[in-house]
Short mmCIF file of N, CA and C in Angstrom, two decimals:
data_model
loop_
_atom_site.label_atom_id
_atom_site.label_comp_id
_atom_site.label_asym_id
_atom_site.label_seq_id
_atom_site.Cartn_x
_atom_site.Cartn_y
_atom_site.Cartn_z
N MET A 172 -3.67 -1.03 -16.91
CA MET A 172 -3.69 -0.77 -15.87
C MET A 172 -2.97 -1.78 -14.55
N LYS A 173 -4.03 -3.16 -15.08
CA LYS A 173 -3.46 -3.48 -13.78
C LYS A 173 -2.39 -4.07 -13.94
N LEU A 174 -1.34 -4.50 -15.01
CA LEU A 174 -0.06 -4.28 -15.17
C LEU A 174 0.29 -3.78 -14.25
N HIS A 175 0.67 -2.21 -14.83
CA HIS A 175 1.66 -1.65 -14.12
C HIS A 175 1.18 -1.52 -12.09
N ARG A 176 -0.36 -1.51 -12.33
CA ARG A 176 -0.04 -1.38 -10.74
C ARG A 176 0.80 -2.71 -10.48
N ASP A 177 0.64 -4.00 -10.57
CA ASP A 177 0.81 -5.32 -10.19
C ASP A 177 2.56 -5.22 -10.58
N ILE A 178 3.27 -4.62 -11.31
CA ILE A 178 4.19 -4.91 -11.07
C ILE A 178 5.20 -3.23 -10.92
N LYS A 179 4.03 -2.28 -10.17
CA LYS A 179 4.83 -0.83 -10.32
C LYS A 179 5.95 -0.18 -11.18
N VAL A 180 5.11 -0.02 -12.28
CA VAL A 180 6.11 0.39 -13.51
C VAL A 180 4.92 1.75 -13.86
N THR A 181 5.42 2.23 -14.70
CA THR A 181 4.62 3.65 -15.29
C THR A 181 3.30 3.08 -16.46
N GLN A 182 2.40 3.48 -16.47
CA GLN A 182 1.47 2.48 -17.69
C GLN A 182 2.24 2.83 -19.26
N LYS A 183 2.84 4.08 -19.04
CA LYS A 183 4.11 3.60 -20.51
C LYS A 183 4.02 2.68 -20.65
N THR A 184 5.12 2.26 -19.44
CA THR A 184 6.28 1.12 -19.32
C THR A 184 5.29 -0.13 -19.44
N ALA A 185 4.40 -0.31 -19.21
CA ALA A 185 3.27 -1.44 -18.89
C ALA A 185 2.69 -1.77 -20.06
N TRP A 186 2.17 -0.34 -20.96
CA TRP A 186 2.26 -0.61 -22.35
C TRP A 186 3.00 -1.35 -23.16
N PHE A 187 4.40 -0.41 -23.55
CA PHE A 187 5.45 -1.07 -24.29
C PHE A 187 5.47 -2.43 -23.98
N MET A 188 5.43 -2.71 -22.55
CA MET A 188 5.68 -3.83 -21.86
C MET A 188 4.57 -5.21 -22.78
N LEU A 189 3.71 -5.30 -22.69
CA LEU A 189 2.75 -5.74 -23.41
C LEU A 189 2.78 -5.69 -25.14
N GLN A 190 3.47 -4.79 -25.31
CA GLN A 190 3.36 -4.51 -27.08
C GLN A 190 3.93 -5.56 -27.70
N ARG A 191 5.50 -6.24 -26.53
CA ARG A 191 6.41 -6.19 -26.46
C ARG A 191 6.31 -8.35 -27.02
N ILE A 192 5.14 -8.40 -25.66
CA ILE A 192 5.19 -9.88 -25.38
C ILE A 192 4.00 -9.93 -26.23
N ARG A 193 3.33 -9.27 -26.67
CA ARG A 193 1.83 -9.27 -27.63
C ARG A 193 3.21 -10.01 -29.34
N GLU A 194 3.72 -8.81 -29.09
CA GLU A 194 5.03 -9.78 -30.49
C GLU A 194 5.26 -10.97 -30.97
N ALA A 195 5.60 -11.02 -29.08
CA ALA A 195 6.79 -12.35 -28.93
C ALA A 195 5.47 -13.57 -29.19
N PHE A 196 4.69 -13.28 -28.97
CA PHE A 196 3.79 -14.21 -28.93
C PHE A 196 3.16 -14.81 -30.44
N LYS A 197 3.13 -13.60 -31.34
CA LYS A 197 3.35 -13.84 -32.76
C LYS A 197 3.96 -15.17 -33.20
N SER A 198 3.39 -16.24 -34.08
CA SER A 198 4.57 -16.84 -34.71
C SER A 198 4.30 -16.66 -36.20
N HIS A 199 5.68 -17.22 -36.68
CA HIS A 199 5.75 -16.49 -37.21
C HIS A 199 5.73 -17.59 -38.33
N HIS A 200 5.70 -19.35 -38.11
CA HIS A 200 5.14 -19.84 -38.66
C HIS A 200 3.80 -20.82 -38.20
N PRO A 201 2.24 -20.82 -38.38
CA PRO A 201 0.88 -19.86 -37.90
C PRO A 201 1.05 -22.07 -37.76
N ARG A 202 1.49 -22.85 -38.35
CA ARG A 202 1.04 -24.18 -38.36
C ARG A 202 1.79 -24.71 -37.95
N LEU A 203 2.86 -24.56 -37.15
CA LEU A 203 3.78 -25.20 -35.95
C LEU A 203 3.07 -24.89 -34.65
N PRO A 204 3.12 -25.78 -34.54
CA PRO A 204 2.59 -25.69 -32.77
C PRO A 204 3.53 -25.32 -32.01
N MET A 205 3.38 -24.94 -30.47
CA MET A 205 4.16 -24.46 -29.54
C MET A 205 5.36 -25.89 -29.31
N LYS A 206 6.56 -25.28 -29.09
CA LYS A 206 7.41 -26.42 -28.63
C LYS A 206 7.66 -26.16 -27.00
N GLY A 207 8.13 -27.48 -26.33
CA GLY A 207 8.63 -27.34 -25.06
C GLY A 207 7.31 -26.39 -23.86
N PRO A 208 7.91 -26.85 -22.49
CA PRO A 208 6.69 -26.54 -21.76
C PRO A 208 5.75 -25.03 -22.02
N VAL A 209 4.60 -24.74 -21.64
CA VAL A 209 3.94 -24.30 -21.57
C VAL A 209 3.53 -23.62 -20.62
N GLU A 210 2.88 -22.64 -19.79
CA GLU A 210 2.64 -22.35 -18.36
C GLU A 210 1.72 -21.35 -18.67
N VAL A 211 0.10 -21.81 -17.82
CA VAL A 211 -1.06 -21.05 -17.62
C VAL A 211 -1.07 -21.07 -16.61
N ASP A 212 -1.48 -19.72 -16.11
CA ASP A 212 -1.93 -18.84 -14.79
C ASP A 212 -3.20 -18.98 -14.92
N GLU A 213 -4.21 -19.05 -13.75
CA GLU A 213 -5.37 -19.14 -13.42
C GLU A 213 -6.72 -19.34 -14.54
N THR A 214 -5.98 -20.56 -15.39
CA THR A 214 -6.68 -20.82 -16.46
C THR A 214 -7.22 -22.40 -16.90
N HIS A 215 -8.62 -22.85 -17.04
CA HIS A 215 -9.04 -24.01 -16.70
C HIS A 215 -8.97 -24.74 -18.40
N VAL A 216 -7.84 -25.83 -18.92
CA VAL A 216 -8.09 -25.66 -20.15
C VAL A 216 -8.76 -26.98 -20.14
N ARG A 217 -9.48 -27.63 -21.21
CA ARG A 217 -10.13 -28.81 -21.33
C ARG A 217 -10.54 -29.45 -22.85
N GLY A 218 -9.66 -30.63 -22.89
CA GLY A 218 -9.36 -31.05 -23.71
C GLY A 218 -10.61 -32.13 -23.98
N ARG A 219 -10.44 -33.48 -24.81
CA ARG A 219 -11.82 -34.16 -24.99
C ARG A 219 -11.59 -35.13 -23.69
N THR A 220 -12.56 -35.81 -24.02
CA THR A 220 -12.86 -36.72 -22.69
C THR A 220 -12.22 -37.74 -23.26
N THR A 221 -12.05 -38.56 -23.21
CA THR A 221 -12.09 -40.30 -23.22
C THR A 221 -12.90 -41.66 -22.59
N CYS A 222 -13.67 -42.29 -22.97
CA CYS A 222 -14.96 -42.84 -22.20
C CYS A 222 -14.05 -44.67 -23.17
#
């Protein structure tokens, strides 16, 4: 619902787009990490601290 409101498309179009996005994020090689820059909005990712 939020996507369709945010980008001003029908709910059906937003649902279709989300399915395509989710499919694109599926890795065909689950052991290989992502390559290249990865951008995330409104998310805090915390790694191990080194002391």
